[in-house]
Amino acid sequence: MKKYLYILMLAFAIGFTSCADLDLNPPADASTETWYSSVEEFEFACNDLYRGDLWHWEFNRLWHTDRWTDDWDQQGHGYEWSTGALMPTTGYVKATWLRTYKGITRCNAVIANVAKQRGKLSDKQLDKFEGEARFFRACFYSYLIFLYGDCPYYTDYITIEQAYAMGRTPKSEILGHIYEDFDKAIELLPESNDGNVRVISSTAMAFKARTASWMLDYPVAAAAAKDCIESKAYSLDSDFENMFLLKTHASPEFIFTIPRSRELHDDVISLSSFLPRNNKGKSLAVPSLELFCAFLCDDGLPIDKSPKFDRQNPFKNRDPRLGYTTVEFGTEFLGIEWDPSKNKVQNYTTGKSINNNDSQLVQSLASWTGLILKKGIDADYLVDLKGDPDCIVMRYADVLLMYAEAKIEMNDIDQSVLDAINDVRARAYKTTRANTSKYPAVTETNQDKLRFILRSERRMEFAWENRRWFDLVRWRLCDIAINRPVIDLPAKAQLQKNIKNGDYYFPSDALPVIEDNGLVNLQPLVDSKAKFRKTMERKFDASKGYLLPLPIEDVMLIPGMTQNPGY
């Protein structure tokens, strides 16, 4: 057995990480001279790359990054990143670094051994394995340079001595290698699946577009997204709501998902914090007021500009995705009436009226926004308040909107840009792009106005799908959005006054301001005689916050490993 370093800097972390993180000889890695001698062994190794553990930033908990954004409200609870408390010792900082490099090392092993087996095994099969490994390696490095910036780059086994000598490679240089891996994956991967749900050439096109979007490399993003669209490998699902249910494991829109399984792996997530109190949940984490206000009206205008917006019935005349994302007031949800303005509501299962524990009029710990998550939530969760939802990392709507955004940012605006946005928007209205009388079709060609439309569209489309944080970071809007306080409905006494005086849901003398950058400014609601309240301050330092710190162990023990500024 060769004494190679299987994960970059892994030896340095022996005293600081768990056995699961070390995993020096995982069954899917090249741990002996005889491994990778058969197609079955290659397939076993490549299967491991689909495991959620290696996609830690996406998979380690539900809505991992949404928790830090202006889409999230958790009754005054703050997270390290959004409160300025992120440290080089923060758990997910180290775990993401280690596990992503673990994935890279396993990709390197597959690629190196494919070369050794050329002429011994089928080239067609070896091409597929190399294509998969190059795809995953490109994805893993994409996360590293987006999250950490410059980082160590290697494509082969390295010794401990080499690791000590290695510093940080500029992310611009790594980006070129990432593109090369994606391009090679596109060349080697099959155009369609052979029955197994695996990555194909169009998957690599989609992720190349995402990486380029993260890096604001819009020409590459537009070209890669266009290639994916023209491949016709994916299409929009006609049923938006159905995609996120527990029972849905396949959709023509899914480009890459990571499954969870209660039966096979006991991979179960507690949902109690997100479910209504009337259904024995806690309603601690809910959609934010900012997200609620960001959904456009069904004339395509924001709520502060649309004549169709109704302050007392704020779900009326809104984009349908609002009602798909959070429960409309006065409707049945999980067998019980949802209306936070009432003391009592109807239990449709028993036919009886019950105390409304989902209203602050009755229970102070009820949702502080009066909102509750609906997207993906169904009665299956009520069995034990747990579930095993698949992690959707990429779906086709993202490709369409990445294409439109790239073209807008290049000011290369043509009909294809409008078509891409309208395809996504029309689906939300359960129609198609051509039926312009059924939805507010986008016809605008001004770059600044289209940028607002595009950003609004992304926020409505991907609410609570772990995409908002990436958008705020790459658009450099965190220093505005995350430095604004969390604002909620008032507590019981003022809420009662608001309801009595006609100032519910929104006060008669104030509305949020929807800014040109797509952000929602709620300050007017607080200034309106305290009819809303500040419940938590957020903090973002733009001088350091757009990158994560490197794990403290590597910086302390490796002379050439410098820390990111501010940490």
Coordinates of C-alpha atoms in Angstrom, one line a residue:
M1 CA 0.0 0.0 0.0
K2 CA 1.4 3.4 -1.0
K3 CA 1.8 6.0 1.7
Y4 CA 0.0 8.8 -0.2
L5 CA -2.0 11.6 1.3
Y6 CA -5.6 10.7 0.3
I7 CA -7.1 14.0 1.3
L8 CA -5.2 17.2 1.0
M9 CA -3.7 18.2 4.4
L10 CA -5.5 15.2 6.0
A11 CA -2.6 14.2 8.0
F12 CA -2.4 17.6 9.6
A13 CA -6.0 17.2 10.8
I14 CA -5.6 13.8 12.5
G15 CA -5.8 15.3 15.9
F16 CA -8.8 17.5 15.1
T17 CA -11.3 15.4 13.0
S18 CA -13.4 12.3 13.4
C19 CA -12.7 8.9 12.1
A20 CA -15.4 9.5 9.5
D21 CA -13.5 12.4 8.2
L22 CA -10.2 10.5 8.0
D23 CA -11.5 7.4 6.2
L24 CA -7.9 6.8 4.9
N25 CA -8.9 3.6 3.1
P26 CA -12.5 3.9 2.0
P27 CA -13.8 1.0 0.0
A28 CA -14.3 3.2 -3.1
D29 CA -10.8 4.6 -3.1
A30 CA -7.6 3.1 -4.7
S31 CA -6.2 1.6 -1.6
T32 CA -4.3 -1.3 -3.1
E33 CA -2.4 -2.2 -6.3
T34 CA -5.1 -4.6 -7.3
W35 CA -8.0 -2.2 -7.1
Y36 CA -9.5 -0.7 -10.3
S37 CA -8.9 -3.9 -12.2
S38 CA -12.6 -4.4 -13.3
V39 CA -15.5 -2.4 -14.6
E40 CA -17.4 -3.2 -11.3
E41 CA -14.7 -1.7 -9.2
F42 CA -14.7 1.5 -11.3
E43 CA -18.4 1.7 -11.0
F44 CA -18.3 1.2 -7.3
A45 CA -15.7 4.0 -7.0
C46 CA -17.8 6.4 -9.2
N47 CA -20.9 5.6 -7.2
D48 CA -19.3 7.0 -4.2
L49 CA -19.0 10.4 -5.8
Y50 CA -22.8 10.8 -5.7
R51 CA -22.8 10.5 -1.9
G52 CA -24.1 13.4 0.0
D53 CA -21.2 13.5 2.4
L54 CA -18.9 14.8 -0.4
W55 CA -21.5 17.5 -1.3
H56 CA -21.4 18.9 2.2
W57 CA -22.3 22.5 1.4
E58 CA -25.5 21.4 -0.3
F59 CA -26.4 18.3 1.7
N60 CA -25.3 18.6 5.4
R61 CA -28.7 19.9 6.5
L62 CA -32.0 21.1 5.0
W63 CA -31.8 24.7 3.7
H64 CA -28.2 25.0 4.8
T65 CA -27.4 28.4 3.3
D66 CA -31.0 29.7 3.2
R67 CA -30.8 30.1 7.0
W68 CA -28.4 33.0 6.5
T69 CA -30.3 35.0 4.0
D70 CA -33.1 37.5 3.8
D71 CA -35.5 34.7 2.9
W72 CA -35.3 33.2 6.4
D73 CA -36.9 34.1 9.8
Q74 CA -36.2 32.1 13.0
Q75 CA -37.6 34.0 15.9
G76 CA -34.5 36.0 16.7
H77 CA -32.1 33.1 16.2
G78 CA -28.9 34.0 14.2
Y79 CA -26.3 31.9 12.5
E80 CA -22.6 32.4 12.4
W81 CA -22.3 33.7 8.9
S82 CA -25.2 36.2 9.1
T83 CA -24.3 37.6 12.5
G84 CA -20.6 38.2 11.9
A85 CA -19.5 35.3 14.2
L86 CA -18.0 33.0 11.5
M87 CA -14.6 31.6 12.6
P88 CA -11.9 29.4 11.2
T89 CA -13.0 26.9 13.8
T90 CA -16.7 26.8 12.7
G91 CA -17.7 23.2 12.1
Y92 CA -19.0 23.5 8.5
V93 CA -16.0 25.5 7.4
K94 CA -13.7 22.6 8.2
A95 CA -16.1 19.9 7.2
T96 CA -16.7 21.4 3.8
W97 CA -13.0 21.8 3.2
L98 CA -12.1 18.3 4.2
R99 CA -15.0 16.5 2.5
T100 CA -14.6 18.4 -0.7
Y101 CA -10.9 17.5 -0.9
K102 CA -11.8 14.0 -0.1
G103 CA -14.1 13.9 -3.1
I104 CA -11.3 15.5 -5.3
T105 CA -8.8 12.8 -4.2
R106 CA -11.2 10.1 -5.1
C107 CA -11.8 11.7 -8.5
N108 CA -8.1 11.9 -9.1
A109 CA -7.8 8.2 -8.2
V110 CA -10.4 7.2 -10.8
I111 CA -8.9 9.4 -13.5
A112 CA -5.3 8.1 -12.9
N113 CA -6.5 4.5 -13.0
V114 CA -8.6 4.9 -16.1
A115 CA -5.3 5.8 -17.9
K116 CA -3.7 2.6 -16.5
Q117 CA -6.5 0.4 -17.7
R118 CA -6.7 1.7 -21.3
G119 CA -6.3 -1.3 -23.6
K120 CA -7.4 -3.7 -20.9
L121 CA -11.0 -2.6 -20.3
S122 CA -13.6 -1.2 -22.7
D123 CA -12.8 2.3 -23.8
K124 CA -16.5 3.2 -23.9
Q125 CA -16.9 2.2 -20.3
L126 CA -13.6 3.8 -19.2
D127 CA -14.7 7.0 -21.0
K128 CA -17.9 7.2 -18.9
F129 CA -15.9 6.7 -15.7
E130 CA -13.4 9.3 -16.6
G131 CA -16.1 11.7 -17.6
E132 CA -17.9 11.2 -14.3
A133 CA -14.7 11.7 -12.3
R134 CA -13.8 14.9 -14.3
F135 CA -17.4 16.2 -13.8
F136 CA -17.3 15.7 -10.1
R137 CA -13.8 17.1 -9.7
A138 CA -14.8 20.2 -11.6
C139 CA -17.8 20.6 -9.3
F140 CA -15.8 20.1 -6.1
Y141 CA -13.2 22.7 -7.1
S142 CA -16.0 25.1 -8.2
Y143 CA -17.3 25.0 -4.6
L144 CA -13.8 25.5 -3.2
I145 CA -13.0 28.6 -5.2
F146 CA -16.4 30.2 -4.7
L147 CA -16.3 29.6 -0.9
Y148 CA -12.6 30.0 -0.1
G149 CA -11.1 31.8 -3.1
D150 CA -7.5 30.7 -3.8
C151 CA -6.9 27.2 -2.6
P152 CA -4.5 24.3 -3.1
Y153 CA -4.9 22.6 -6.5
Y154 CA -3.8 19.1 -7.3
T155 CA -4.8 16.4 -9.8
D156 CA -2.7 13.5 -8.6
Y157 CA -1.7 11.7 -5.4
I158 CA 0.6 13.9 -3.4
T159 CA 3.0 12.9 -0.6
I160 CA 3.0 14.5 2.8
E161 CA 6.1 16.4 1.9
Q162 CA 4.5 17.8 -1.2
A163 CA 1.5 18.8 0.8
Y164 CA 3.7 20.8 3.2
A165 CA 5.2 22.6 0.3
M166 CA 2.0 23.4 -1.4
G167 CA 0.4 26.9 -1.1
R168 CA -2.7 28.4 -2.5
T169 CA -3.2 28.4 -6.3
P170 CA -5.0 31.5 -7.7
K171 CA -8.7 30.8 -8.3
S172 CA -8.4 32.3 -11.8
E173 CA -5.9 29.6 -12.6
I174 CA -8.0 26.9 -11.0
L175 CA -11.1 28.1 -13.0
G176 CA -9.3 27.4 -16.2
H177 CA -8.7 23.8 -15.1
I178 CA -12.3 23.5 -14.0
Y179 CA -13.5 24.5 -17.4
E180 CA -11.1 21.9 -19.0
D181 CA -12.6 19.2 -16.8
F182 CA -16.1 20.2 -17.6
D183 CA -15.3 20.2 -21.3
K184 CA -13.6 16.8 -21.1
A185 CA -16.6 15.5 -19.2
I186 CA -19.0 16.8 -21.9
E187 CA -16.9 15.0 -24.5
L188 CA -16.7 11.7 -22.6
L189 CA -20.1 11.4 -20.9
P190 CA -23.0 9.8 -22.8
E191 CA -25.8 12.0 -24.1
S192 CA -28.5 10.1 -22.3
N193 CA -28.8 7.7 -19.4
D194 CA -28.9 3.9 -19.9
G195 CA -31.4 3.3 -17.2
N196 CA -29.3 4.4 -14.3
V197 CA -29.7 7.9 -13.0
R198 CA -26.2 9.2 -13.6
V199 CA -24.7 12.4 -14.9
I200 CA -24.6 12.9 -18.7
S201 CA -22.9 15.4 -21.0
S202 CA -25.7 17.9 -20.5
T203 CA -25.3 17.7 -16.7
A204 CA -21.7 19.0 -17.2
M205 CA -23.0 21.8 -19.4
A206 CA -25.4 22.9 -16.7
F207 CA -22.8 22.9 -14.0
K208 CA -20.2 24.6 -16.2
A209 CA -22.8 27.4 -16.6
R210 CA -23.3 27.6 -12.9
T211 CA -19.6 27.8 -12.1
A212 CA -19.2 30.5 -14.7
S213 CA -22.2 32.4 -13.3
W214 CA -20.6 32.2 -9.8
M215 CA -17.4 33.6 -11.2
L216 CA -19.4 36.3 -13.2
D217 CA -17.9 34.9 -16.4
Y218 CA -21.0 35.6 -18.4
P219 CA -19.8 34.7 -21.9
V220 CA -18.9 31.2 -20.7
A221 CA -22.1 30.9 -18.7
A222 CA -24.3 31.9 -21.6
A223 CA -22.5 29.5 -24.0
A224 CA -22.7 26.5 -21.6
A225 CA -26.3 27.2 -20.7
K226 CA -27.2 27.5 -24.3
D227 CA -25.5 24.1 -25.1
C228 CA -27.6 22.5 -22.3
I229 CA -30.8 24.0 -23.5
E230 CA -30.2 22.9 -27.1
S231 CA -29.3 19.4 -26.0
K232 CA -33.0 19.0 -25.0
A233 CA -32.0 16.5 -22.3
Y234 CA -34.1 18.3 -19.7
S235 CA -37.4 20.2 -19.7
L236 CA -39.6 22.1 -17.3
D237 CA -41.9 20.1 -15.1
S238 CA -45.5 21.0 -15.8
D239 CA -46.3 20.7 -12.0
F240 CA -44.2 23.1 -10.0
E241 CA -45.5 22.1 -6.6
N242 CA -45.1 18.3 -7.2
M243 CA -41.4 18.5 -7.7
F244 CA -40.7 19.1 -4.0
L245 CA -42.8 16.5 -2.4
L246 CA -41.4 13.5 -0.6
K247 CA -42.9 11.1 -3.1
T248 CA -41.2 12.8 -6.1
H249 CA -37.9 11.2 -6.9
A250 CA -37.8 11.9 -10.6
S251 CA -38.7 14.8 -12.9
P252 CA -37.8 15.9 -16.4
E253 CA -36.5 19.0 -14.7
F254 CA -34.1 17.4 -12.3
I255 CA -30.5 17.8 -13.5
F256 CA -28.7 16.6 -10.4
T257 CA -30.2 15.4 -7.1
I258 CA -28.8 13.6 -4.1
P259 CA -31.3 11.1 -2.6
R260 CA -32.0 10.6 1.0
S261 CA -33.5 7.3 2.2
R262 CA -35.2 6.5 5.5
E263 CA -35.4 2.8 4.6
L264 CA -31.9 2.2 3.2
H265 CA -29.7 4.6 5.3
D266 CA -31.9 5.8 8.1
D267 CA -31.3 9.2 6.6
V268 CA -34.1 11.2 8.2
I269 CA -34.4 14.9 8.9
S270 CA -36.5 16.4 11.7
L271 CA -39.1 18.8 10.3
S272 CA -40.7 19.9 13.6
S273 CA -39.3 23.4 13.5
F274 CA -40.9 24.1 10.1
L275 CA -44.3 22.6 10.7
P276 CA -47.4 24.4 12.2
R277 CA -48.0 24.3 15.9
N278 CA -51.5 23.2 15.2
N279 CA -50.0 20.0 13.7
K280 CA -47.6 19.5 16.7
G281 CA -44.7 21.4 15.0
K282 CA -42.9 24.4 16.3
S283 CA -43.1 27.0 13.4
L284 CA -39.8 28.3 14.6
A285 CA -38.2 28.7 11.1
V286 CA -40.5 30.3 8.5
P287 CA -40.4 32.4 5.3
S288 CA -39.3 35.9 6.0
L289 CA -41.3 39.0 5.5
E290 CA -38.8 40.1 2.9
L291 CA -39.3 37.0 0.9
F292 CA -43.1 37.4 1.2
C293 CA -42.9 41.0 -0.2
A294 CA -40.5 40.0 -3.0
F295 CA -43.1 38.0 -4.9
L296 CA -44.5 40.1 -7.7
C297 CA -48.1 40.7 -8.4
D298 CA -49.8 38.9 -11.3
D299 CA -49.3 42.0 -13.5
G300 CA -45.5 41.5 -13.2
L301 CA -45.1 44.6 -11.0
P302 CA -43.7 44.7 -7.4
I303 CA -46.2 45.2 -4.6
D304 CA -45.2 48.9 -4.1
K305 CA -46.0 49.7 -7.7
S306 CA -48.8 47.4 -8.7
P307 CA -52.4 48.8 -8.5
K308 CA -53.5 45.2 -8.0
F309 CA -51.8 44.8 -4.6
D310 CA -54.3 44.4 -1.7
R311 CA -52.8 45.3 1.7
Q312 CA -55.4 43.4 3.7
N313 CA -55.4 40.4 1.4
P314 CA -51.8 40.2 0.3
F315 CA -52.0 36.8 -1.4
K316 CA -54.6 38.2 -3.8
N317 CA -53.3 38.9 -7.4
R318 CA -49.8 37.6 -6.6
D319 CA -47.5 35.4 -8.6
P320 CA -48.7 31.8 -8.0
R321 CA -45.3 30.8 -6.6
L322 CA -46.1 32.8 -3.4
G323 CA -49.0 30.4 -2.7
Y324 CA -46.8 27.4 -3.6
T325 CA -44.1 28.6 -1.2
T326 CA -46.0 29.7 1.9
V327 CA -49.6 28.9 2.9
E328 CA -52.3 31.4 1.9
F329 CA -54.3 32.9 4.7
G330 CA -57.8 31.4 5.1
T331 CA -57.0 28.1 3.3
E332 CA -56.7 24.5 4.5
F333 CA -53.2 23.2 5.2
L334 CA -52.4 19.8 6.6
G335 CA -56.1 19.4 7.6
I336 CA -56.4 22.7 9.5
E337 CA -57.4 26.2 8.5
W338 CA -54.3 28.6 8.3
D339 CA -55.1 32.1 9.5
P340 CA -52.8 33.8 11.9
S341 CA -55.3 36.7 12.4
K342 CA -57.8 34.4 14.2
N343 CA -58.0 33.1 17.8
K344 CA -59.8 29.9 16.6
V345 CA -59.6 28.0 13.4
Q346 CA -61.3 25.0 11.9
N347 CA -59.9 21.5 12.1
Y348 CA -61.2 19.9 8.9
T349 CA -60.4 16.4 10.1
T350 CA -62.6 16.5 13.2
G351 CA -65.0 19.2 12.0
K352 CA -64.4 21.2 15.2
S353 CA -63.1 24.6 16.0
I354 CA -59.7 24.7 17.9
N355 CA -57.5 27.2 19.6
N356 CA -55.2 28.7 17.0
N357 CA -51.7 28.0 18.3
D358 CA -50.4 29.3 15.0
S359 CA -51.4 32.9 15.8
Q360 CA -49.5 35.2 18.1
L361 CA -52.9 36.2 19.4
V362 CA -52.9 32.8 21.2
Q363 CA -49.3 31.6 21.3
S364 CA -46.3 33.9 21.5
L365 CA -44.1 31.3 19.8
A366 CA -46.3 31.0 16.7
S367 CA -44.8 32.1 13.4
W368 CA -43.5 35.7 13.9
T369 CA -44.3 36.5 10.3
G370 CA -47.7 34.8 10.2
L371 CA -46.2 32.7 7.4
I372 CA -45.4 29.0 7.3
L373 CA -43.5 26.9 4.7
K374 CA -45.6 25.1 2.2
K375 CA -43.0 24.3 -0.5
G376 CA -42.4 20.5 -0.3
I377 CA -44.5 20.0 2.8
D378 CA -47.3 17.5 2.8
A379 CA -49.2 15.2 5.1
D380 CA -46.4 12.5 4.9
Y381 CA -44.4 14.6 7.4
L382 CA -47.1 14.3 10.1
V383 CA -46.5 10.7 10.8
D384 CA -43.4 11.5 13.0
L385 CA -42.6 15.0 12.0
K386 CA -39.6 13.7 10.0
G387 CA -38.8 13.0 6.4
D388 CA -36.2 12.1 3.8
P389 CA -36.5 14.7 1.1
D390 CA -34.1 14.4 -1.8
C391 CA -31.6 17.3 -2.2
I392 CA -32.2 19.1 -5.5
V393 CA -28.8 20.6 -6.4
M394 CA -29.7 21.6 -10.0
R395 CA -32.9 21.8 -12.0
Y396 CA -33.5 23.0 -15.5
A397 CA -35.2 26.3 -14.6
D398 CA -31.8 27.4 -13.2
V399 CA -30.2 26.8 -16.6
L400 CA -32.8 28.9 -18.4
L401 CA -32.4 31.8 -15.9
M402 CA -28.6 31.5 -15.9
Y403 CA -28.7 31.8 -19.7
A404 CA -31.0 34.9 -19.5
E405 CA -28.9 36.5 -16.8
A406 CA -25.7 36.0 -18.6
K407 CA -27.1 37.6 -21.8
I408 CA -28.6 40.5 -19.8
E409 CA -25.3 41.2 -18.1
M410 CA -23.5 41.2 -21.5
N411 CA -26.2 43.5 -22.7
D412 CA -26.8 41.0 -25.5
I413 CA -30.6 41.1 -25.1
D414 CA -32.6 39.3 -27.8
Q415 CA -35.8 37.2 -28.0
S416 CA -34.0 34.2 -26.5
V417 CA -33.6 36.1 -23.2
L418 CA -37.3 36.9 -23.0
D419 CA -38.2 33.3 -24.0
A420 CA -36.0 31.8 -21.3
I421 CA -37.6 34.0 -18.5
N422 CA -41.1 33.5 -19.9
D423 CA -40.8 29.8 -20.1
V424 CA -40.1 29.7 -16.3
R425 CA -42.7 32.3 -15.5
A426 CA -45.4 30.7 -17.6
R427 CA -44.9 27.4 -16.0
A428 CA -45.7 28.9 -12.6
Y429 CA -49.0 30.0 -14.0
K430 CA -49.7 26.5 -15.4
T431 CA -49.5 27.6 -19.0
T432 CA -46.9 27.9 -21.7
R433 CA -44.9 30.8 -23.0
A434 CA -47.1 31.4 -26.1
N435 CA -50.3 31.9 -24.0
T436 CA -49.4 35.5 -23.0
S437 CA -52.9 36.3 -21.9
K438 CA -52.5 33.7 -19.0
Y439 CA -49.4 35.2 -17.4
P440 CA -47.5 38.5 -17.3
A441 CA -45.1 37.9 -20.1
V442 CA -41.8 39.8 -20.0
T443 CA -41.3 42.1 -23.0
E444 CA -38.9 44.6 -21.5
T445 CA -35.5 45.0 -23.3
N446 CA -33.9 47.6 -21.1
Q447 CA -30.8 46.1 -19.3
D448 CA -31.4 47.6 -15.9
K449 CA -35.1 46.8 -15.8
L450 CA -34.4 43.2 -17.1
R451 CA -31.8 42.8 -14.4
F452 CA -34.5 43.5 -11.7
I453 CA -37.0 41.2 -13.4
L454 CA -34.4 38.4 -13.6
R455 CA -33.4 38.7 -10.0
S456 CA -37.0 38.8 -8.9
E457 CA -37.7 35.7 -11.0
R458 CA -34.8 33.8 -9.4
R459 CA -36.0 34.7 -5.9
M460 CA -39.6 33.6 -6.6
E461 CA -38.5 30.4 -8.4
F462 CA -35.9 29.1 -6.1
A463 CA -37.2 30.3 -2.7
W464 CA -35.9 27.9 0.0
E465 CA -33.9 25.8 -2.4
N466 CA -30.4 26.8 -1.2
R467 CA -29.8 29.2 -4.1
R468 CA -30.5 32.6 -2.6
W469 CA -27.2 32.8 -0.6
F470 CA -25.2 32.1 -3.7
D471 CA -27.0 34.8 -5.6
L472 CA -26.5 37.4 -2.8
V473 CA -22.8 36.6 -2.6
R474 CA -22.0 36.7 -6.3
W475 CA -24.1 39.8 -6.8
R476 CA -22.3 41.4 -3.9
L477 CA -25.5 42.4 -2.2
C478 CA -24.8 40.9 1.3
D479 CA -23.5 44.1 2.7
I480 CA -26.9 45.6 2.1
A481 CA -29.3 42.7 2.6
I482 CA -27.5 41.1 5.6
N483 CA -26.9 44.4 7.4
R484 CA -30.6 45.0 7.6
P485 CA -32.5 43.8 10.7
V486 CA -35.1 41.0 10.7
I487 CA -38.5 42.6 10.9
D488 CA -41.7 40.8 12.0
L489 CA -45.3 41.2 12.9
P490 CA -45.8 43.0 16.2
A491 CA -46.5 41.1 19.4
K492 CA -50.0 40.4 20.6
A493 CA -51.2 43.8 21.8
Q494 CA -50.2 45.7 18.8
L495 CA -51.3 42.9 16.5
Q496 CA -54.7 43.1 18.0
K497 CA -54.8 46.8 17.3
N498 CA -53.6 46.3 13.7
I499 CA -56.4 43.8 13.0
K500 CA -59.0 46.1 14.6
N501 CA -57.9 49.2 12.8
G502 CA -57.5 47.7 9.4
D503 CA -53.7 47.7 9.5
Y504 CA -53.5 43.9 9.0
Y505 CA -51.7 42.4 7.1
F506 CA -49.9 45.6 6.1
P507 CA -50.7 49.0 7.6
S508 CA -52.8 51.5 5.7
D509 CA -50.0 54.2 5.8
A510 CA -46.9 52.2 4.8
L511 CA -45.6 49.6 2.4
P512 CA -42.2 48.0 1.9
V513 CA -40.0 49.5 -0.8
I514 CA -38.9 47.1 -3.5
E515 CA -35.5 48.4 -4.6
D516 CA -34.0 48.4 -8.1
N517 CA -31.5 45.8 -6.9
G518 CA -34.3 43.4 -6.1
L519 CA -34.0 43.8 -2.3
V520 CA -36.9 44.5 0.0
N521 CA -36.6 47.5 2.4
L522 CA -39.0 46.9 5.3
Q523 CA -38.0 50.0 7.3
P524 CA -41.2 51.9 6.4
L525 CA -43.2 49.2 8.3
V526 CA -41.3 49.9 11.4
D527 CA -41.5 53.6 11.0
S528 CA -45.3 53.3 10.8
K529 CA -46.1 53.8 14.5
A530 CA -44.4 50.5 15.4
K531 CA -47.0 48.4 13.6
F532 CA -44.1 46.0 12.8
R533 CA -41.1 45.3 15.0
K534 CA -37.4 44.6 14.7
T535 CA -36.5 41.3 16.2
M536 CA -32.9 40.6 15.3
E537 CA -29.9 42.5 14.0
R538 CA -27.8 40.9 11.3
K539 CA -24.2 41.7 10.6
F540 CA -22.1 41.4 7.5
D541 CA -18.5 42.7 7.0
A542 CA -17.9 43.1 3.3
S543 CA -14.1 43.3 3.9
K544 CA -14.1 39.6 4.7
G545 CA -17.5 38.0 4.6
Y546 CA -17.6 37.2 0.9
L547 CA -15.1 34.4 1.5
L548 CA -15.1 31.7 4.2
P549 CA -12.0 31.4 6.4
L550 CA -9.7 28.4 5.9
P551 CA -9.8 25.8 8.6
I552 CA -7.6 26.9 11.5
E553 CA -5.6 23.6 11.5
D554 CA -4.2 24.0 8.0
V555 CA -3.3 27.7 8.5
M556 CA -1.5 26.9 11.8
L557 CA 0.4 23.9 10.7
I558 CA 1.3 24.6 7.1
P559 CA 3.8 27.5 6.6
G560 CA 2.7 28.4 3.1
M561 CA -1.1 28.4 3.9
T562 CA -2.2 32.0 4.4
Q563 CA -5.6 32.8 5.9
N564 CA -8.2 34.8 4.1
P565 CA -8.3 38.5 5.1
G566 CA -10.1 39.5 8.3
Y567 CA -10.0 36.1 9.9

